[in-house]
Amino acid sequence: MESGKMASPKSMPNDAQKMAQILKDMGITEYEPRGINQMMEFAFRYVTTIPDDVNIYSSHAKKATVDADDVQLAIQCRADQSFTSPPPRDFLLDITRQINQTPLPLIKPYSGPKLPPDRCCLTAPNYRLKSLQKKASTSAGRITVPRLSVSSVTSRPSTPTLGTPTPQTMSVSTKGGTPMSLTGQRFTVQMPTSQSPAVKPSIPATSAVQNVLINPSLIGSKNILITTNMVSSQNTANESSNALKENRRLKDGDAILRRGKLEKDCVCRLLKEEASIMYLKAKSDFLCVLDKEELCF
Amino acid sequence: MAALAEEQTEVAVKLEPEGPPTLLPPQAGDGAGEGSGGTTNNVGSVAVEDQPDVSAVLSAYSQQGDPTMYEEYYSGLKHFIECSLDCHRAELSQLFYPLFVHMYLELVYNQHENEAKSFFEKFHGDQECYYQDDLRVLSSLTKKEHMKGNETMLDFRTSKFVLRISRDSYQLLKRHLQEKQNNQIWNIVQEHLYIDIFDGMPRSKQQIDAMVGSLAGEAKREANKSKVFFGLLKEPEIEVPLDDEDEEGENEEGKPKKKKPKKDSIGSKSKKQDPNAPPQNRIPLPELKDSDKLDKIMNMKETTKRVRLGPDCLPSICFYTFLNAYQGLTAVDVTDDSSLIAGGFADSTVRVWSVTPKKLRSVKQASDLSLIDKESDDVLERIMDEKTASELKILYGHSGPVYGASFSPDRNYLLSSSEDGTVRLWSLQTFTCLVGYKGHNYPVWDTQFSPYGYYFVSGGHDRVARLWATDHYQPLRIFAGHLADVNCTRFHPNSNYVATGSADRTVRLWDVLNGNCVRIFTGHKGPIHSLTFSPNGRFLATGATDGRVLLWDIGHGLMVGELKGHTDTVCSLRFSRDGEILASGSMDNTVRLWDAIKAFEDLETDDFTTATGHINLPENSQELLLGTYMTKSTPVVHLHFTRRNLVLAAGAYSPQ
């Protein structure tokens, strides 16, 4: 730390002078001048919050006047809260004895990158999108699908990434650099009802609710997670077609993605009946084909 | 004392109904580390909010005598020691510091604030200069409540301060103390000090000064007697093609010995098993992958081009200065092949630079990855996304300054440890964070990958070092024993041992297999900030805030060298690739090169297994110093020897 230019001691306020003296007594010769300001702030905060606490405790105990006990209690509580210290030695030695007893685990060879279970990693998507209220549009049976591309990293572990859906583009592009730091959670992707130019033009203007449920807990190191599910407008009545319940793992999701139409549509695992219903209702040939070919994994 | 103890117990039960009456017999000369026995305190101090564990710990202090007499006791002892024979005086003077601290703390604990203050005023100037920092901390502890939060002082209380005194001096002391009527000092000595008695000549002041300085006194001789496997593990045999271009490296017929449970293999019969090397399977190590084998071949090729260093052939030093860091550079690491530099900063970012012309690229997106031909030869280049090529990558994730950084040997991962208490594992393929290891809840000062990858060690403010494996979210081993923060953690080249340097001024060597402390090295007079093992695994060099570099023989557990020259904290140390030169970088903006061969050469001839473990260090720092290289006001934070023995140094320009 550099000892920058400090205000000359005479011009400093009294409190600041005292802080400088404390630092000098404790043998700290080099410090940033802002340190004194920090110390004063701390002192002020301490000296004002403790009496507040004292009043609270005293009134809670229904005492007429404030007591030394209240003050001690307030100090104690504040200290336990803010000034925690590392665990004491006997506790440390205890857990040390426990942990050091177990032999070192053997290493499985050829098991790919050695990372902890996925729930302990930071590789899962960390957001969920809420579902919009569905506006009924029963006429159009088309499924409007946001473009969600799912990436799978088969050779590397981790980061099956989902990009963030923006209001404009309903396409979710994956970005490799996005840090994902939440544990796997189910989430729904909310698709705004406004159409985006990114979506293929065949989609009618009235779009149905699109609820996308993504279950990142299924993100495995070698698998991909399927992203969304499109609920067709016919299912609006059937709210439970928030069969955005499950996702299914695509072993070779890339193969599916490559198919052109999948740019529009997304597949997710539904209960088998609902899946078949949906697909039957869907006008897209592709989906029917998909149903036959891909649903059985 | 027995009758008195019972009396005290009864009173204790009355006054402190919530605390358990801890009545343990005083242990004489027992091992350090456990709470020493003591009767519960019962004099006028009913703690309002006394947690049971703290009171048990603090109850190591009993009211042994009249507080006003403490000054007299101490003066009496001082007088006696000063009047004793010269040869004994140096040894007995070791008593001053621990006695002073324990007596002061007793007074504070028993709430005799005024007596404590006057006691401190009177005698603190008599202590050795290297204890001044401790005394300053002590001067701020004036009330019992202050002691509760200070873990280091609490540990000091419960552990026994070790003194090594010759039998003659000890007899003298014992006789004197037992003669006196009020032998309070004798009680304190019994309770709080461990006197390691040896037969032989009393030590001189110089010898003692070299070894003392730590918060726990010296190390007991038994602590340094267990066997340590300091040899190196055998390298797996890989056939290196003699022609560079003709054959690819893939035709190794190495038999990685790790696959076999027994360590014999055809090639090794010709080489003798090093008796000091650990068995190959002592700790599980990751298998050697193809990419690792390629790396090893590259390493071997580079080795042939390595420059042999010596006093007449000094290495060139290439300095990487971090500009505009504004004192924010807190950690640096360089990969083994010197291709990447990582810097940890106070703004909680980790930045990775490519030192070679080859830029940093991240892996393509999955959709693109599926399009490439997996069988092509250059698949490793094709998976890289050209659009992301840049010289610098910034890694965000920590929420506090990053104090430690370490690359994995295979350059796939980077570890960083931070003030937020976590250690993060970053992928260098995607430049994202993979795992956050939470265990320390306090700043983690240092972390390092094992030389074989997979394991890493971290040390922090909670006074422990932890051993982790990348695929376990909880630590595998906890190395607890230091009295203050663990500042520096390093693996031994054979990955079986971990060295930790601490703010309690000791260096400890821990066994990875069972977590035991196998060596304790005392002698530094300030917190230790740098450690490095010699490439042959036999020696350890340590640097601290006192500006000295100390050299230790691991096998014998002794100090074998002292390198004086730096005027400020030695914050980086590194041996050259073959161990001929030791480079040290310091906060005094210099890099110094020392002759390591000469520093260690006398050891072969001397006999170290002396019972006393005495050392007579030659004052040869000047001869060993090969060169001093100044920087322009840039403290040298990191040192690295490339595979060809070029020195890379790193630091942040900090103009005054």
PDB file of C-alpha atoms in Angstrom, chain A residues 52-211:
ATOM      1  CA  ASP A  52     -30.431   1.405  18.436  1.00  0.00           C
ATOM      2  CA  ASP A  53     -30.171  -2.254  19.227  1.00  0.00           C
ATOM      3  CA  VAL A  54     -29.937  -1.479  22.896  1.00  0.00           C
ATOM      4  CA  ASN A  55     -33.206   0.378  22.750  1.00  0.00           C
ATOM      5  CA  ILE A  56     -34.846  -2.445  20.906  1.00  0.00           C
ATOM      6  CA  TYR A  57     -33.725  -5.053  23.364  1.00  0.00           C
ATOM      7  CA  SER A  58     -34.635  -2.938  26.303  1.00  0.00           C
ATOM      8  CA  SER A  59     -38.117  -2.256  25.047  1.00  0.00           C
ATOM      9  CA  HIS A  60     -38.533  -5.907  24.130  1.00  0.00           C
ATOM     10  CA  ALA A  61     -37.775  -6.841  27.701  1.00  0.00           C
ATOM     11  CA  LYS A  62     -40.248  -4.213  28.789  1.00  0.00           C
ATOM     12  CA  LYS A  63     -37.794  -2.432  30.959  1.00  0.00           C
ATOM     13  CA  ALA A  64     -38.277   1.107  32.061  1.00  0.00           C
ATOM     14  CA  THR A  65     -34.762   2.169  31.461  1.00  0.00           C
ATOM     15  CA  VAL A  66     -31.874   0.929  29.465  1.00  0.00           C
ATOM     16  CA  ASP A  67     -29.594  -1.401  31.296  1.00  0.00           C
ATOM     17  CA  ALA A  68     -25.974  -2.461  31.159  1.00  0.00           C
ATOM     18  CA  ASP A  69     -27.158  -5.953  30.286  1.00  0.00           C
ATOM     19  CA  ASP A  70     -28.928  -4.601  27.237  1.00  0.00           C
ATOM     20  CA  VAL A  71     -25.774  -2.937  26.120  1.00  0.00           C
ATOM     21  CA  GLN A  72     -23.774  -6.080  26.587  1.00  0.00           C
ATOM     22  CA  LEU A  73     -26.341  -8.123  24.733  1.00  0.00           C
ATOM     23  CA  ALA A  74     -26.399  -5.659  21.879  1.00  0.00           C
ATOM     24  CA  ILE A  75     -22.636  -5.701  21.592  1.00  0.00           C
ATOM     25  CA  GLN A  76     -22.556  -9.451  21.746  1.00  0.00           C
ATOM     26  CA  CYS A  77     -25.142  -9.921  19.036  1.00  0.00           C
ATOM     27  CA  ARG A  78     -23.527  -7.445  16.757  1.00  0.00           C
ATOM     28  CA  ALA A  79     -20.165  -9.058  17.285  1.00  0.00           C
ATOM     29  CA  ASP A  80     -21.502 -12.506  16.519  1.00  0.00           C
ATOM     30  CA  GLN A  81     -23.039 -11.176  13.379  1.00  0.00           C
ATOM     31  CA  SER A  82     -20.289  -9.114  11.877  1.00  0.00           C
ATOM     32  CA  PHE A  83     -17.072 -10.107  13.496  1.00  0.00           C
ATOM     33  CA  THR A  84     -17.023 -13.804  13.115  1.00  0.00           C
ATOM     34  CA  SER A  85     -13.762 -15.486  13.696  1.00  0.00           C
ATOM     35  CA  PRO A  86     -12.480 -18.712  12.239  1.00  0.00           C
ATOM     36  CA  PRO A  87     -13.447 -21.919  13.994  1.00  0.00           C
ATOM     37  CA  PRO A  88     -11.657 -22.652  17.231  1.00  0.00           C
ATOM     38  CA  ARG A  89      -8.840 -25.101  17.336  1.00  0.00           C
ATOM     39  CA  ASP A  90     -10.514 -27.986  19.088  1.00  0.00           C
ATOM     40  CA  PHE A  91     -13.336 -27.965  16.597  1.00  0.00           C
ATOM     41  CA  LEU A  92     -10.859 -27.907  13.760  1.00  0.00           C
ATOM     42  CA  LEU A  93      -8.893 -30.792  15.188  1.00  0.00           C
ATOM     43  CA  ASP A  94     -12.089 -32.777  15.560  1.00  0.00           C
ATOM     44  CA  ILE A  95     -13.203 -32.454  11.994  1.00  0.00           C
ATOM     45  CA  THR A  96      -9.653 -32.895  10.840  1.00  0.00           C
ATOM     46  CA  ARG A  97      -9.434 -36.218  12.575  1.00  0.00           C
ATOM     47  CA  GLN A  98     -12.666 -37.283  10.956  1.00  0.00           C
ATOM     48  CA  ILE A  99     -11.811 -36.230   7.476  1.00  0.00           C
ATOM     49  CA  ASN A 100      -8.226 -37.425   7.502  1.00  0.00           C
ATOM     50  CA  GLN A 101      -9.222 -40.910   8.487  1.00  0.00           C
ATOM     51  CA  THR A 102     -10.873 -41.769   5.218  1.00  0.00           C
ATOM     52  CA  PRO A 103      -8.353 -43.068   2.696  1.00  0.00           C
ATOM     53  CA  LEU A 104      -7.798 -41.140  -0.460  1.00  0.00           C
ATOM     54  CA  PRO A 105     -10.319 -42.204  -3.087  1.00  0.00           C
ATOM     55  CA  LEU A 106      -9.066 -44.156  -6.050  1.00  0.00           C
ATOM     56  CA  ILE A 107      -9.165 -42.445  -9.361  1.00  0.00           C
ATOM     57  CA  LYS A 108     -11.207 -43.991 -12.106  1.00  0.00           C
ATOM     58  CA  PRO A 109      -9.141 -43.948 -15.250  1.00  0.00           C
ATOM     59  CA  TYR A 110     -10.454 -42.648 -18.523  1.00  0.00           C
ATOM     60  CA  SER A 111     -13.498 -41.028 -17.054  1.00  0.00           C
ATOM     61  CA  GLY A 112     -13.175 -37.769 -18.895  1.00  0.00           C
ATOM     62  CA  PRO A 113     -12.670 -34.498 -17.141  1.00  0.00           C
ATOM     63  CA  LYS A 114     -12.743 -35.020 -13.435  1.00  0.00           C
ATOM     64  CA  LEU A 115     -15.360 -32.718 -12.071  1.00  0.00           C
ATOM     65  CA  PRO A 116     -17.760 -33.045  -9.163  1.00  0.00           C
ATOM     66  CA  PRO A 117     -21.394 -34.006  -9.714  1.00  0.00           C
ATOM     67  CA  ASP A 118     -23.255 -31.484 -11.783  1.00  0.00           C
ATOM     68  CA  ARG A 119     -25.245 -30.166  -8.902  1.00  0.00           C
ATOM     69  CA  CYS A 120     -21.990 -29.002  -7.367  1.00  0.00           C
ATOM     70  CA  CYS A 121     -20.669 -27.441 -10.514  1.00  0.00           C
ATOM     71  CA  LEU A 122     -21.447 -24.057 -11.884  1.00  0.00           C
ATOM     72  CA  THR A 123     -22.182 -25.336 -15.327  1.00  0.00           C
ATOM     73  CA  ALA A 124     -25.937 -25.299 -15.328  1.00  0.00           C
ATOM     74  CA  PRO A 125     -28.079 -22.484 -16.616  1.00  0.00           C
ATOM     75  CA  ASN A 126     -28.995 -20.181 -13.879  1.00  0.00           C
ATOM     76  CA  TYR A 127     -32.272 -18.642 -14.857  1.00  0.00           C
ATOM     77  CA  ARG A 128     -35.827 -19.475 -15.495  1.00  0.00           C
ATOM     78  CA  LEU A 129     -38.284 -17.581 -17.527  1.00  0.00           C
ATOM     79  CA  LYS A 130     -41.830 -17.258 -16.408  1.00  0.00           C
ATOM     80  CA  SER A 131     -44.672 -18.187 -18.636  1.00  0.00           C
ATOM     81  CA  LEU A 132     -46.793 -15.466 -20.109  1.00  0.00           C
ATOM     82  CA  GLN A 133     -50.535 -15.465 -19.817  1.00  0.00           C
ATOM     83  CA  LYS A 134     -51.783 -17.213 -22.836  1.00  0.00           C
ATOM     84  CA  LYS A 135     -53.938 -15.202 -25.165  1.00  0.00           C
ATOM     85  CA  ALA A 136     -56.453 -17.433 -26.749  1.00  0.00           C
ATOM     86  CA  SER A 137     -56.082 -17.824 -30.380  1.00  0.00           C
ATOM     87  CA  THR A 138     -57.734 -20.968 -31.294  1.00  0.00           C
ATOM     88  CA  SER A 139     -57.947 -20.453 -34.955  1.00  0.00           C
ATOM     89  CA  ALA A 140     -54.396 -20.729 -35.752  1.00  0.00           C
ATOM     90  CA  GLY A 141     -53.273 -24.138 -35.090  1.00  0.00           C
ATOM     91  CA  ARG A 142     -49.754 -23.429 -35.821  1.00  0.00           C
ATOM     92  CA  ILE A 143     -47.300 -23.766 -33.248  1.00  0.00           C
ATOM     93  CA  THR A 144     -45.187 -20.809 -32.976  1.00  0.00           C
ATOM     94  CA  VAL A 145     -41.931 -21.757 -31.780  1.00  0.00           C
ATOM     95  CA  PRO A 146     -39.152 -19.672 -30.645  1.00  0.00           C
ATOM     96  CA  ARG A 147     -35.913 -20.552 -32.052  1.00  0.00           C
ATOM     97  CA  LEU A 148     -34.003 -22.176 -29.413  1.00  0.00           C
ATOM     98  CA  SER A 149     -30.883 -23.802 -30.342  1.00  0.00           C
ATOM     99  CA  VAL A 150     -29.426 -26.132 -27.952  1.00  0.00           C
ATOM    100  CA  SER A 151     -25.867 -26.873 -27.897  1.00  0.00           C
ATOM    101  CA  SER A 152     -24.324 -29.949 -26.727  1.00  0.00           C
ATOM    102  CA  VAL A 153     -20.797 -30.344 -25.884  1.00  0.00           C
ATOM    103  CA  THR A 154     -20.053 -33.912 -26.129  1.00  0.00           C
ATOM    104  CA  SER A 155     -16.380 -33.923 -25.835  1.00  0.00           C
ATOM    105  CA  ARG A 156     -16.022 -31.401 -23.128  1.00  0.00           C
ATOM    106  CA  PRO A 157     -17.877 -31.443 -19.950  1.00  0.00           C
ATOM    107  CA  SER A 158     -20.075 -28.708 -18.792  1.00  0.00           C
ATOM    108  CA  THR A 159     -21.507 -25.655 -20.273  1.00  0.00           C
ATOM    109  CA  PRO A 160     -24.371 -26.851 -22.215  1.00  0.00           C
ATOM    110  CA  THR A 161     -25.353 -23.342 -22.499  1.00  0.00           C
ATOM    111  CA  LEU A 162     -28.506 -21.644 -23.180  1.00  0.00           C
ATOM    112  CA  GLY A 163     -28.386 -18.173 -24.249  1.00  0.00           C
ATOM    113  CA  THR A 164     -30.632 -15.595 -22.853  1.00  0.00           C
ATOM    114  CA  PRO A 165     -33.746 -14.958 -24.792  1.00  0.00           C
ATOM    115  CA  THR A 166     -34.107 -11.380 -25.673  1.00  0.00           C
ATOM    116  CA  PRO A 167     -37.386  -9.750 -26.258  1.00  0.00           C
ATOM    117  CA  GLN A 168     -36.596  -9.043 -29.816  1.00  0.00           C
ATOM    118  CA  THR A 169     -35.213 -12.229 -30.992  1.00  0.00           C
ATOM    119  CA  MET A 170     -36.869 -15.231 -29.765  1.00  0.00           C
ATOM    120  CA  SER A 171     -33.939 -17.192 -30.692  1.00  0.00           C
ATOM    121  CA  VAL A 172     -31.779 -18.201 -27.951  1.00  0.00           C
ATOM    122  CA  SER A 173     -28.273 -18.302 -29.025  1.00  0.00           C
ATOM    123  CA  THR A 174     -25.725 -19.990 -27.010  1.00  0.00           C
ATOM    124  CA  LYS A 175     -22.789 -18.165 -25.868  1.00  0.00           C
ATOM    125  CA  GLY A 176     -19.845 -19.964 -24.659  1.00  0.00           C
ATOM    126  CA  GLY A 177     -18.693 -17.309 -22.388  1.00  0.00           C
ATOM    127  CA  THR A 178     -21.737 -16.923 -20.285  1.00  0.00           C
ATOM    128  CA  PRO A 179     -21.005 -17.992 -16.827  1.00  0.00           C
ATOM    129  CA  MET A 180     -23.722 -20.105 -15.433  1.00  0.00           C
ATOM    130  CA  SER A 181     -23.729 -20.207 -11.820  1.00  0.00           C
ATOM    131  CA  LEU A 182     -26.979 -21.493 -10.492  1.00  0.00           C
ATOM    132  CA  THR A 183     -27.852 -24.981  -9.786  1.00  0.00           C
ATOM    133  CA  GLY A 184     -30.193 -26.758 -12.028  1.00  0.00           C
ATOM    134  CA  GLN A 185     -33.731 -25.669 -11.770  1.00  0.00           C
ATOM    135  CA  ARG A 186     -36.745 -26.071 -13.818  1.00  0.00           C
ATOM    136  CA  PHE A 187     -37.650 -23.007 -15.581  1.00  0.00           C
ATOM    137  CA  THR A 188     -39.974 -21.788 -18.120  1.00  0.00           C
ATOM    138  CA  VAL A 189     -39.018 -19.651 -20.980  1.00  0.00           C
ATOM    139  CA  GLN A 190     -41.397 -16.942 -21.544  1.00  0.00           C
ATOM    140  CA  MET A 191     -41.937 -16.067 -25.077  1.00  0.00           C
ATOM    141  CA  PRO A 192     -43.290 -12.679 -25.678  1.00  0.00           C
ATOM    142  CA  THR A 193     -46.257 -12.714 -27.850  1.00  0.00           C
ATOM    143  CA  SER A 194     -44.854 -10.306 -30.305  1.00  0.00           C
ATOM    144  CA  GLN A 195     -43.343 -11.964 -33.206  1.00  0.00           C
ATOM    145  CA  SER A 196     -39.817 -11.406 -34.018  1.00  0.00           C
ATOM    146  CA  PRO A 197     -38.366 -11.192 -37.406  1.00  0.00           C
ATOM    147  CA  ALA A 198     -36.042 -13.935 -36.501  1.00  0.00           C
ATOM    148  CA  VAL A 199     -38.797 -16.405 -36.565  1.00  0.00           C
ATOM    149  CA  LYS A 200     -39.596 -17.865 -39.838  1.00  0.00           C
ATOM    150  CA  PRO A 201     -42.347 -16.030 -41.600  1.00  0.00           C
ATOM    151  CA  SER A 202     -44.717 -18.914 -41.730  1.00  0.00           C
ATOM    152  CA  ILE A 203     -45.734 -18.341 -38.232  1.00  0.00           C
ATOM    153  CA  PRO A 204     -48.993 -16.531 -37.954  1.00  0.00           C
ATOM    154  CA  ALA A 205     -49.337 -13.341 -36.198  1.00  0.00           C
ATOM    155  CA  THR A 206     -51.307 -14.617 -33.367  1.00  0.00           C
ATOM    156  CA  SER A 207     -49.005 -16.684 -31.474  1.00  0.00           C
ATOM    157  CA  ALA A 208     -49.899 -18.949 -28.795  1.00  0.00           C
ATOM    158  CA  VAL A 209     -48.484 -19.101 -25.483  1.00  0.00           C
ATOM    159  CA  GLN A 210     -45.260 -20.595 -25.557  1.00  0.00           C
ATOM    160  CA  ASN A 211     -44.128 -22.035 -22.467  1.00  0.00           C
TER     161      ASN A 211
END
